[in-house]
PDB file of C-alpha atoms in Angstrom:
ATOM      1  CA  UNK A1395     -10.895  16.891 -46.253  1.00  0.00           C
ATOM      2  CA  UNK A1396     -10.779  15.032 -42.961  1.00  0.00           C
ATOM      3  CA  UNK A1397      -7.438  15.236 -41.163  1.00  0.00           C
ATOM      4  CA  UNK A1398      -5.609  11.912 -41.207  1.00  0.00           C
ATOM      5  CA  UNK A1399      -4.879  10.704 -37.637  1.00  0.00           C
ATOM      6  CA  UNK A1400      -1.530   9.322 -38.858  1.00  0.00           C
ATOM      7  CA  UNK A1401      -0.506  12.812 -39.990  1.00  0.00           C
ATOM      8  CA  UNK A1402      -1.682  14.298 -36.702  1.00  0.00           C
ATOM      9  CA  UNK A1403       0.301  11.718 -34.748  1.00  0.00           C
ATOM     10  CA  UNK A1404       3.427  12.592 -36.708  1.00  0.00           C
ATOM     11  CA  UNK A1405       2.858  16.308 -36.138  1.00  0.00           C
ATOM     12  CA  UNK A1406       2.429  15.799 -32.371  1.00  0.00           C
ATOM     13  CA  UNK A1407       5.612  13.704 -32.186  1.00  0.00           C
ATOM     14  CA  UNK A1408       7.710  16.268 -34.087  1.00  0.00           C
ATOM     15  CA  UNK A1409       6.308  19.091 -31.925  1.00  0.00           C
ATOM     16  CA  UNK A1410       7.023  17.206 -28.692  1.00  0.00           C
ATOM     17  CA  UNK A1411      10.540  16.109 -29.670  1.00  0.00           C
ATOM     18  CA  UNK A1412      11.443  19.293 -31.630  1.00  0.00           C
ATOM     19  CA  UNK A1413      13.116  17.035 -34.167  1.00  0.00           C
ATOM     20  CA  UNK A1414      12.103  15.370 -37.449  1.00  0.00           C
ATOM     21  CA  UNK A1415      14.763  12.656 -37.070  1.00  0.00           C
ATOM     22  CA  UNK A1416      13.829  11.786 -33.469  1.00  0.00           C
ATOM     23  CA  UNK A1417      10.129  11.661 -34.387  1.00  0.00           C
ATOM     24  CA  UNK A1418      10.978   9.330 -37.299  1.00  0.00           C
ATOM     25  CA  UNK A1419      12.897   7.007 -34.957  1.00  0.00           C
ATOM     26  CA  UNK A1420      10.082   6.976 -32.389  1.00  0.00           C
ATOM     27  CA  UNK A1421       7.338   6.319 -34.952  1.00  0.00           C
ATOM     28  CA  UNK A1422       9.311   3.840 -37.067  1.00  0.00           C
ATOM     29  CA  UNK A1423       9.244   6.012 -40.207  1.00  0.00           C
ATOM     30  CA  UNK A1424      12.014   7.387 -42.386  1.00  0.00           C
ATOM     31  CA  UNK A1425      12.825  11.068 -41.914  1.00  0.00           C
ATOM     32  CA  UNK A1426      11.622  11.665 -45.468  1.00  0.00           C
ATOM     33  CA  UNK A1427       8.230  10.129 -44.611  1.00  0.00           C
ATOM     34  CA  UNK A1428       7.908  12.384 -41.569  1.00  0.00           C
ATOM     35  CA  UNK A1429       8.657  15.451 -43.720  1.00  0.00           C
ATOM     36  CA  UNK A1430       6.028  14.305 -46.232  1.00  0.00           C
ATOM     37  CA  UNK A1431       3.442  13.855 -43.457  1.00  0.00           C
ATOM     38  CA  UNK A1432       4.029  17.382 -42.159  1.00  0.00           C
ATOM     39  CA  UNK A1433       3.961  18.853 -45.681  1.00  0.00           C
ATOM     40  CA  UNK A1434       0.673  17.061 -46.443  1.00  0.00           C
ATOM     41  CA  UNK A1435      -0.918  18.317 -43.211  1.00  0.00           C
ATOM     42  CA  UNK A1436       0.268  21.874 -43.848  1.00  0.00           C
ATOM     43  CA  UNK A1437      -1.084  21.749 -47.408  1.00  0.00           C
ATOM     44  CA  UNK A1438      -4.416  20.397 -46.159  1.00  0.00           C
ATOM     45  CA  UNK A1439      -4.784  23.196 -43.574  1.00  0.00           C
ATOM     46  CA  UNK A1440      -3.241  25.907 -45.727  1.00  0.00           C
ATOM     47  CA  UNK A1441      -0.842  27.088 -43.020  1.00  0.00           C
ATOM     48  CA  UNK A1442       2.690  26.493 -41.748  1.00  0.00           C
ATOM     49  CA  UNK A1443       2.526  24.336 -38.625  1.00  0.00           C
ATOM     50  CA  UNK A1444       6.228  24.017 -37.761  1.00  0.00           C
ATOM     51  CA  UNK A1445       9.291  26.202 -37.947  1.00  0.00           C
ATOM     52  CA  UNK A1446      12.328  24.318 -39.251  1.00  0.00           C
ATOM     53  CA  UNK A1447      15.352  25.951 -37.593  1.00  0.00           C
ATOM     54  CA  UNK A1448      14.824  25.415 -34.742  1.00  0.00           C
ATOM     55  CA  UNK A1449      12.007  22.890 -35.060  1.00  0.00           C
ATOM     56  CA  UNK A1450       8.917  23.926 -33.126  1.00  0.00           C
ATOM     57  CA  UNK A1451       5.214  24.674 -33.586  1.00  0.00           C
ATOM     58  CA  UNK A1452       4.122  27.979 -35.118  1.00  0.00           C
ATOM     59  CA  UNK A1453       1.191  29.847 -33.490  1.00  0.00           C
ATOM     60  CA  UNK A1454      -1.144  27.926 -35.826  1.00  0.00           C
ATOM     61  CA  UNK A1455       0.647  24.706 -34.874  1.00  0.00           C
ATOM     62  CA  UNK A1456       0.197  25.480 -31.168  1.00  0.00           C
ATOM     63  CA  UNK A1457      -3.543  25.810 -31.721  1.00  0.00           C
ATOM     64  CA  UNK A1458      -3.654  22.544 -33.660  1.00  0.00           C
ATOM     65  CA  UNK A1459      -1.809  20.795 -30.812  1.00  0.00           C
ATOM     66  CA  UNK A1460      -4.575  21.838 -28.412  1.00  0.00           C
ATOM     67  CA  UNK A1461      -6.998  19.815 -30.542  1.00  0.00           C
ATOM     68  CA  UNK A1462      -4.722  17.022 -31.764  1.00  0.00           C
ATOM     69  CA  UNK A1463      -3.438  15.703 -28.417  1.00  0.00           C
ATOM     70  CA  UNK A1464      -6.888  15.021 -26.864  1.00  0.00           C
ATOM     71  CA  UNK A1465      -8.254  13.766 -30.203  1.00  0.00           C
ATOM     72  CA  UNK A1466      -5.496  11.172 -30.547  1.00  0.00           C
ATOM     73  CA  UNK A1467      -5.911  10.145 -26.925  1.00  0.00           C
ATOM     74  CA  UNK A1468      -9.640   9.596 -27.463  1.00  0.00           C
ATOM     75  CA  UNK A1469      -8.907   7.482 -30.562  1.00  0.00           C
ATOM     76  CA  UNK A1470      -6.475   5.337 -28.550  1.00  0.00           C
ATOM     77  CA  UNK A1471      -9.065   5.068 -25.781  1.00  0.00           C
ATOM     78  CA  UNK A1472     -11.757   3.951 -28.249  1.00  0.00           C
ATOM     79  CA  UNK A1473      -9.480   1.243 -29.678  1.00  0.00           C
ATOM     80  CA  UNK A1474      -8.594   0.013 -26.200  1.00  0.00           C
ATOM     81  CA  UNK A1475     -12.263  -0.060 -25.134  1.00  0.00           C
ATOM     82  CA  UNK A1476     -13.204  -2.224 -28.123  1.00  0.00           C
ATOM     83  CA  UNK A1477     -10.220  -4.523 -27.642  1.00  0.00           C
ATOM     84  CA  UNK A1478     -11.302  -5.155 -24.051  1.00  0.00           C
ATOM     85  CA  UNK A1479     -14.686  -6.323 -25.349  1.00  0.00           C
ATOM     86  CA  UNK A1480     -13.339  -8.744 -27.961  1.00  0.00           C
ATOM     87  CA  UNK A1481     -10.212 -10.065 -26.244  1.00  0.00           C
ATOM     88  CA  UNK A1482     -10.343 -12.948 -23.787  1.00  0.00           C
ATOM     89  CA  UNK A1483      -9.629 -11.588 -20.282  1.00  0.00           C
ATOM     90  CA  UNK A1484      -6.390 -12.550 -18.534  1.00  0.00           C
ATOM     91  CA  UNK A1485      -5.787 -12.980 -14.834  1.00  0.00           C
ATOM     92  CA  UNK A1486      -3.368 -10.057 -14.742  1.00  0.00           C
ATOM     93  CA  UNK A1487      -4.290  -6.729 -13.176  1.00  0.00           C
ATOM     94  CA  UNK A1488      -2.408  -3.501 -13.935  1.00  0.00           C
ATOM     95  CA  UNK A1489      -2.933  -0.584 -11.551  1.00  0.00           C
ATOM     96  CA  UNK A1490      -1.741   2.983 -12.211  1.00  0.00           C
ATOM     97  CA  UNK A1491      -1.511   5.250  -9.159  1.00  0.00           C
ATOM     98  CA  UNK A1492      -0.545   8.850  -8.508  1.00  0.00           C
ATOM     99  CA  UNK A1493       2.056   9.193  -5.704  1.00  0.00           C
ATOM    100  CA  UNK A1494      -0.257  10.408  -2.924  1.00  0.00           C
ATOM    101  CA  UNK A1495      -2.923   7.844  -3.851  1.00  0.00           C
ATOM    102  CA  UNK A1496      -0.424   4.998  -3.441  1.00  0.00           C
ATOM    103  CA  UNK A1497      -1.289   4.105   0.138  1.00  0.00           C
ATOM    104  CA  UNK A1498       0.374   0.834   1.150  1.00  0.00           C
ATOM    105  CA  UNK A1499      -2.770  -0.241   2.993  1.00  0.00           C
ATOM    106  CA  UNK A1500      -4.919   0.444  -0.060  1.00  0.00           C
ATOM    107  CA  UNK A1501      -2.643  -1.422  -2.460  1.00  0.00           C
ATOM    108  CA  UNK A1502      -2.386  -4.403  -0.122  1.00  0.00           C
ATOM    109  CA  UNK A1503      -6.182  -4.675  -0.156  1.00  0.00           C
ATOM    110  CA  UNK A1504      -6.212  -5.230  -3.924  1.00  0.00           C
ATOM    111  CA  UNK A1505      -3.525  -7.926  -3.964  1.00  0.00           C
ATOM    112  CA  UNK A1506      -4.381 -11.587  -3.490  1.00  0.00           C
ATOM    113  CA  UNK A1507      -2.071 -14.633  -3.579  1.00  0.00           C
ATOM    114  CA  UNK A1508      -1.976 -16.018  -7.079  1.00  0.00           C
ATOM    115  CA  UNK A1509      -3.095 -12.755  -8.686  1.00  0.00           C
ATOM    116  CA  UNK A1510      -0.608 -11.241 -11.163  1.00  0.00           C
ATOM    117  CA  UNK A1511      -0.613  -7.640  -9.972  1.00  0.00           C
ATOM    118  CA  UNK A1512       1.431  -4.761 -11.413  1.00  0.00           C
ATOM    119  CA  UNK A1513       1.558  -1.278  -9.905  1.00  0.00           C
ATOM    120  CA  UNK A1514       3.023   1.744 -11.701  1.00  0.00           C
ATOM    121  CA  UNK A1515       3.373   5.145 -10.052  1.00  0.00           C
ATOM    122  CA  UNK A1516       2.582   7.915 -12.542  1.00  0.00           C
ATOM    123  CA  UNK A1517       2.084  11.682 -12.556  1.00  0.00           C
ATOM    124  CA  UNK A1518      -1.530  12.609 -11.737  1.00  0.00           C
ATOM    125  CA  UNK A1519      -2.429  13.717 -15.252  1.00  0.00           C
ATOM    126  CA  UNK A1520      -1.212  10.418 -16.745  1.00  0.00           C
ATOM    127  CA  UNK A1521      -3.347   8.065 -14.637  1.00  0.00           C
ATOM    128  CA  UNK A1522      -6.594   8.676 -16.544  1.00  0.00           C
ATOM    129  CA  UNK A1523      -4.844   8.292 -19.895  1.00  0.00           C
ATOM    130  CA  UNK A1524      -3.212   5.035 -18.771  1.00  0.00           C
ATOM    131  CA  UNK A1525      -6.608   3.517 -17.929  1.00  0.00           C
ATOM    132  CA  UNK A1526      -8.325   4.917 -21.030  1.00  0.00           C
ATOM    133  CA  UNK A1527      -5.692   3.573 -23.418  1.00  0.00           C
ATOM    134  CA  UNK A1528      -5.423   0.120 -21.830  1.00  0.00           C
ATOM    135  CA  UNK A1529      -2.016   0.550 -20.203  1.00  0.00           C
ATOM    136  CA  UNK A1530      -3.772  -0.039 -16.868  1.00  0.00           C
ATOM    137  CA  UNK A1531      -7.000  -1.756 -15.861  1.00  0.00           C
ATOM    138  CA  UNK A1532      -7.523   0.449 -12.811  1.00  0.00           C
ATOM    139  CA  UNK A1533      -6.296   3.838 -11.686  1.00  0.00           C
ATOM    140  CA  UNK A1534      -6.040   5.554  -8.328  1.00  0.00           C
ATOM    141  CA  UNK A1535      -5.735   9.322  -8.641  1.00  0.00           C
ATOM    142  CA  UNK A1536      -5.773  12.086  -6.051  1.00  0.00           C
ATOM    143  CA  UNK A1537      -6.346  15.821  -6.006  1.00  0.00           C
ATOM    144  CA  UNK A1538      -7.701  18.882  -4.217  1.00  0.00           C
ATOM    145  CA  UNK A1539     -11.456  19.443  -4.162  1.00  0.00           C
ATOM    146  CA  UNK A1540     -14.254  21.120  -2.250  1.00  0.00           C
ATOM    147  CA  UNK A1541     -15.880  18.735   0.256  1.00  0.00           C
ATOM    148  CA  UNK A1542     -17.975  16.074  -1.543  1.00  0.00           C
ATOM    149  CA  UNK A1543     -17.065  17.420  -5.004  1.00  0.00           C
ATOM    150  CA  UNK A1544     -15.561  15.009  -7.568  1.00  0.00           C
ATOM    151  CA  UNK A1545     -12.076  15.555  -8.943  1.00  0.00           C
ATOM    152  CA  UNK A1546     -11.719  17.562 -12.133  1.00  0.00           C
ATOM    153  CA  UNK A1547     -10.049  14.885 -14.269  1.00  0.00           C
ATOM    154  CA  UNK A1548      -8.941  15.043 -17.934  1.00  0.00           C
ATOM    155  CA  UNK A1549     -11.660  14.077 -20.411  1.00  0.00           C
ATOM    156  CA  UNK A1550     -10.134  10.973 -21.970  1.00  0.00           C
ATOM    157  CA  UNK A1551     -13.234   8.837 -22.414  1.00  0.00           C
ATOM    158  CA  UNK A1552     -16.087   7.267 -20.477  1.00  0.00           C
ATOM    159  CA  UNK A1553     -14.227   6.116 -17.367  1.00  0.00           C
ATOM    160  CA  UNK A1554     -16.428   5.287 -14.365  1.00  0.00           C
ATOM    161  CA  UNK A1555     -15.085   6.790 -11.110  1.00  0.00           C
ATOM    162  CA  UNK A1556     -15.657   5.824  -7.493  1.00  0.00           C
ATOM    163  CA  UNK A1557     -14.756   7.983  -4.487  1.00  0.00           C
ATOM    164  CA  UNK A1558     -12.306   6.172  -2.204  1.00  0.00           C
ATOM    165  CA  UNK A1559     -11.294   8.668   0.480  1.00  0.00           C
ATOM    166  CA  UNK A1560     -11.778  12.302   1.400  1.00  0.00           C
ATOM    167  CA  UNK A1561      -9.210  13.694   3.852  1.00  0.00           C
ATOM    168  CA  UNK A1562      -8.488  17.087   5.388  1.00  0.00           C
ATOM    169  CA  UNK A1563      -5.435  18.933   4.118  1.00  0.00           C
ATOM    170  CA  UNK A1564      -2.600  20.544   6.036  1.00  0.00           C
ATOM    171  CA  UNK A1565       0.358  22.817   5.402  1.00  0.00           C
ATOM    172  CA  UNK A1566       3.627  20.987   6.037  1.00  0.00           C
ATOM    173  CA  UNK A1567       6.451  23.086   7.482  1.00  0.00           C
ATOM    174  CA  UNK A1568       9.621  22.615   9.546  1.00  0.00           C
ATOM    175  CA  UNK A1569       8.973  22.170  13.301  1.00  0.00           C
ATOM    176  CA  UNK A1570      10.772  25.459  14.002  1.00  0.00           C
ATOM    177  CA  UNK A1571       8.619  27.527  11.633  1.00  0.00           C
ATOM    178  CA  UNK A1572       6.940  30.559  13.320  1.00  0.00           C
ATOM    179  CA  UNK A1573       3.480  29.215  12.424  1.00  0.00           C
ATOM    180  CA  UNK A1574       4.127  25.600  13.449  1.00  0.00           C
ATOM    181  CA  UNK A1575       2.192  25.907  16.715  1.00  0.00           C
ATOM    182  CA  UNK A1576      -1.032  27.240  15.164  1.00  0.00           C
ATOM    183  CA  UNK A1577      -4.211  25.122  15.458  1.00  0.00           C
ATOM    184  CA  UNK A1578      -5.119  26.029  11.874  1.00  0.00           C
ATOM    185  CA  UNK A1579      -4.224  28.323   8.984  1.00  0.00           C
ATOM    186  CA  UNK A1580      -5.972  30.288   6.256  1.00  0.00           C
ATOM    187  CA  UNK A1581      -4.299  29.587   2.921  1.00  0.00           C
ATOM    188  CA  UNK A1582      -4.683  33.230   1.878  1.00  0.00           C
ATOM    189  CA  UNK A1583      -2.426  34.266   4.771  1.00  0.00           C
ATOM    190  CA  UNK A1584       0.375  32.142   3.280  1.00  0.00           C
ATOM    191  CA  UNK A1585       0.084  33.343  -0.314  1.00  0.00           C
ATOM    192  CA  UNK A1586       3.444  35.145  -0.177  1.00  0.00           C
ATOM    193  CA  UNK A1587       5.293  32.364   1.692  1.00  0.00           C
ATOM    194  CA  UNK A1588       8.091  30.252   0.190  1.00  0.00           C
ATOM    195  CA  UNK A1589       6.502  27.248  -1.515  1.00  0.00           C
ATOM    196  CA  UNK A1590       7.719  24.025  -3.073  1.00  0.00           C
ATOM    197  CA  UNK A1591       5.903  23.387  -6.349  1.00  0.00           C
ATOM    198  CA  UNK A1592       5.621  19.591  -6.216  1.00  0.00           C
ATOM    199  CA  UNK A1593       3.023  18.900  -8.885  1.00  0.00           C
ATOM    200  CA  UNK A1594       2.646  15.179  -8.124  1.00  0.00           C
ATOM    201  CA  UNK A1595       3.728  14.727  -4.501  1.00  0.00           C
ATOM    202  CA  UNK A1596       1.767  17.654  -3.017  1.00  0.00           C
ATOM    203  CA  UNK A1597      -1.188  19.822  -3.933  1.00  0.00           C
ATOM    204  CA  UNK A1598       0.015  21.763  -7.025  1.00  0.00           C
ATOM    205  CA  UNK A1599       0.439  25.503  -6.528  1.00  0.00           C
ATOM    206  CA  UNK A1600      -1.880  26.047  -9.474  1.00  0.00           C
ATOM    207  CA  UNK A1601      -4.653  24.369  -7.460  1.00  0.00           C
ATOM    208  CA  UNK A1602      -3.900  26.584  -4.430  1.00  0.00           C
ATOM    209  CA  UNK A1603      -4.117  29.700  -6.608  1.00  0.00           C
ATOM    210  CA  UNK A1604      -7.475  28.555  -7.964  1.00  0.00           C
ATOM    211  CA  UNK A1605      -8.796  27.734  -4.480  1.00  0.00           C
ATOM    212  CA  UNK A1606      -7.842  31.123  -3.021  1.00  0.00           C
ATOM    213  CA  UNK A1607      -8.390  33.213  -6.153  1.00  0.00           C
ATOM    214  CA  UNK A1608      -4.880  34.633  -6.026  1.00  0.00           C
ATOM    215  CA  UNK A1609      -1.989  34.737  -8.466  1.00  0.00           C
ATOM    216  CA  UNK A1610       0.467  34.424  -5.569  1.00  0.00           C
ATOM    217  CA  UNK A1611       1.840  31.104  -4.238  1.00  0.00           C
ATOM    218  CA  UNK A1612       5.098  31.470  -6.172  1.00  0.00           C
ATOM    219  CA  UNK A1613       7.555  28.558  -6.044  1.00  0.00           C
ATOM    220  CA  UNK A1614      10.866  28.909  -4.220  1.00  0.00           C
ATOM    221  CA  UNK A1615      11.705  25.420  -5.515  1.00  0.00           C
ATOM    222  CA  UNK A1616      10.235  23.186  -8.222  1.00  0.00           C
ATOM    223  CA  UNK A1617      10.122  19.451  -7.455  1.00  0.00           C
ATOM    224  CA  UNK A1618       8.815  17.480 -10.476  1.00  0.00           C
ATOM    225  CA  UNK A1619       9.445  14.036  -8.917  1.00  0.00           C
ATOM    226  CA  UNK A1620       7.227  11.328  -7.420  1.00  0.00           C
ATOM    227  CA  UNK A1621       9.144  10.536  -4.211  1.00  0.00           C
ATOM    228  CA  UNK A1622       7.026  11.807  -1.291  1.00  0.00           C
ATOM    229  CA  UNK A1623       9.749  11.018   1.261  1.00  0.00           C
ATOM    230  CA  UNK A1624      12.188  13.299  -0.542  1.00  0.00           C
ATOM    231  CA  UNK A1625       9.592  16.087  -0.567  1.00  0.00           C
ATOM    232  CA  UNK A1626       9.191  15.792   3.210  1.00  0.00           C
ATOM    233  CA  UNK A1627      12.946  16.151   3.614  1.00  0.00           C
ATOM    234  CA  UNK A1628      12.924  19.290   1.444  1.00  0.00           C
ATOM    235  CA  UNK A1629      10.182  20.801   3.619  1.00  0.00           C
ATOM    236  CA  UNK A1630      12.085  19.858   6.783  1.00  0.00           C
ATOM    237  CA  UNK A1631      15.198  21.522   5.359  1.00  0.00           C
ATOM    238  CA  UNK A1632      13.400  24.850   5.056  1.00  0.00           C
ATOM    239  CA  UNK A1633      13.234  24.905   1.251  1.00  0.00           C
ATOM    240  CA  UNK A1634       9.527  25.763   1.252  1.00  0.00           C
ATOM    241  CA  UNK A1635       6.027  24.798   2.392  1.00  0.00           C
ATOM    242  CA  UNK A1636       3.724  22.202   0.826  1.00  0.00           C
ATOM    243  CA  UNK A1637       0.065  21.244   1.196  1.00  0.00           C
ATOM    244  CA  UNK A1638      -0.583  17.522   1.647  1.00  0.00           C
ATOM    245  CA  UNK A1639      -3.346  15.322   3.069  1.00  0.00           C
ATOM    246  CA  UNK A1640      -3.382  15.396   6.873  1.00  0.00           C
ATOM    247  CA  UNK A1641      -2.566  11.694   7.335  1.00  0.00           C
ATOM    248  CA  UNK A1642      -0.916   9.828  10.161  1.00  0.00           C
ATOM    249  CA  UNK A1643       1.593   8.266   7.720  1.00  0.00           C
ATOM    250  CA  UNK A1644       2.801  11.761   6.737  1.00  0.00           C
ATOM    251  CA  UNK A1645       3.246  12.835  10.351  1.00  0.00           C
ATOM    252  CA  UNK A1646       6.894  12.382  11.207  1.00  0.00           C
ATOM    253  CA  UNK A1647       9.656  13.950  13.233  1.00  0.00           C
ATOM    254  CA  UNK A1648      10.901  16.030  10.313  1.00  0.00           C
ATOM    255  CA  UNK A1649       7.853  18.229   9.647  1.00  0.00           C
ATOM    256  CA  UNK A1650       4.841  19.746  11.386  1.00  0.00           C
ATOM    257  CA  UNK A1651       1.389  19.598   9.772  1.00  0.00           C
ATOM    258  CA  UNK A1652      -0.943  22.538  10.452  1.00  0.00           C
ATOM    259  CA  UNK A1653      -4.551  22.009   9.235  1.00  0.00           C
ATOM    260  CA  UNK A1654      -5.988  24.295   6.562  1.00  0.00           C
ATOM    261  CA  UNK A1655      -9.152  25.878   7.976  1.00  0.00           C
ATOM    262  CA  UNK A1656     -10.053  28.185   5.092  1.00  0.00           C
ATOM    263  CA  UNK A1657     -11.126  27.740   2.352  1.00  0.00           C
ATOM    264  CA  UNK A1658     -12.834  24.409   3.056  1.00  0.00           C
ATOM    265  CA  UNK A1659     -10.814  21.908   1.059  1.00  0.00           C
ATOM    266  CA  UNK A1660     -10.216  18.161   1.053  1.00  0.00           C
ATOM    267  CA  UNK A1661      -7.722  15.797  -0.500  1.00  0.00           C
ATOM    268  CA  UNK A1662      -9.769  13.308  -2.492  1.00  0.00           C
ATOM    269  CA  UNK A1663      -8.771   9.927  -3.938  1.00  0.00           C
ATOM    270  CA  UNK A1664     -10.828   8.281  -6.665  1.00  0.00           C
ATOM    271  CA  UNK A1665     -10.730   4.917  -8.418  1.00  0.00           C
ATOM    272  CA  UNK A1666     -10.982   4.948 -12.214  1.00  0.00           C
ATOM    273  CA  UNK A1667     -11.696   1.874 -14.270  1.00  0.00           C
ATOM    274  CA  UNK A1668     -12.558   0.915 -17.813  1.00  0.00           C
ATOM    275  CA  UNK A1669     -16.185   0.164 -18.674  1.00  0.00           C
ATOM    276  CA  UNK A1670     -15.195  -3.452 -19.392  1.00  0.00           C
ATOM    277  CA  UNK A1671     -13.224  -5.276 -16.701  1.00  0.00           C
ATOM    278  CA  UNK A1672     -11.842  -8.782 -16.446  1.00  0.00           C
ATOM    279  CA  UNK A1673     -13.010 -10.819 -13.430  1.00  0.00           C
ATOM    280  CA  UNK A1674      -9.604 -10.328 -11.783  1.00  0.00           C
ATOM    281  CA  UNK A1675      -9.674  -6.550 -12.348  1.00  0.00           C
ATOM    282  CA  UNK A1676     -13.258  -6.329 -11.078  1.00  0.00           C
ATOM    283  CA  UNK A1677     -12.300  -8.201  -7.896  1.00  0.00           C
ATOM    284  CA  UNK A1678      -9.347  -5.855  -7.375  1.00  0.00           C
ATOM    285  CA  UNK A1679     -11.610  -2.820  -7.922  1.00  0.00           C
ATOM    286  CA  UNK A1680     -14.066  -4.113  -5.323  1.00  0.00           C
ATOM    287  CA  UNK A1681     -11.235  -4.692  -2.847  1.00  0.00           C
ATOM    288  CA  UNK A1682      -9.904  -1.154  -3.409  1.00  0.00           C
ATOM    289  CA  UNK A1683     -13.382   0.306  -2.965  1.00  0.00           C
ATOM    290  CA  UNK A1684     -14.050  -1.652   0.227  1.00  0.00           C
ATOM    291  CA  UNK A1685     -10.549  -0.901   1.586  1.00  0.00           C
TER     292      UNK A1685
END
């Protein structure tokens, strides 16, 4: 029997919220209907998917989640792609950006008088999904890469990508740090330093570990927010180091930026867009590409 997407969606909601009642409220079902959905899915697969007290996925449920989340996202992306083809285009343009891709200069290039333009700042991993599911027409996303390599983005559907910028990266530290006067640094030499794990406003520590091939780079502080200015203040206050693009706009009196010389890495920004674009969205995409 094929798994019903409605049942999968209910299972994902209960697993995420750890509550049958909260999942029912979010999905617009009764709690009894949610329980019936989970029971039907468990009967179909012949295994318990959720523990009840407390509510949470079993080991089998965890494995199902690994399949269900991307499957449901691809279904939403397919619906959105078809709707774009059959719906009359509007003059509105919605742009989703990750924090470090949200350059003021770049965003100004896409705006024109008379164009209804909405910008939402989102975590990196949500930008692709926003474009794929129709929440945004365009997406600007950033990340760490080897020179001239594309970003490794989530597989959420056939989204064309265009490289926008490729910048060197630097380690940000307080001006009084012992290494602040260096002309360059090897990341491996800083593996045991104090780091701020800012997954959306700096290069994630997971990416640094992968680049150096080390399990080090342990966080002294976790910063799960999207305010870059606040991150710079945390670095200046001595709470830890962070790797960011080596840009003039991030050079300030609070921190010192020391270029990363090894391994060869760049901070890359890419534009994502749906296969079908309205004239207004296409014009904005061209402006972002040219800018």
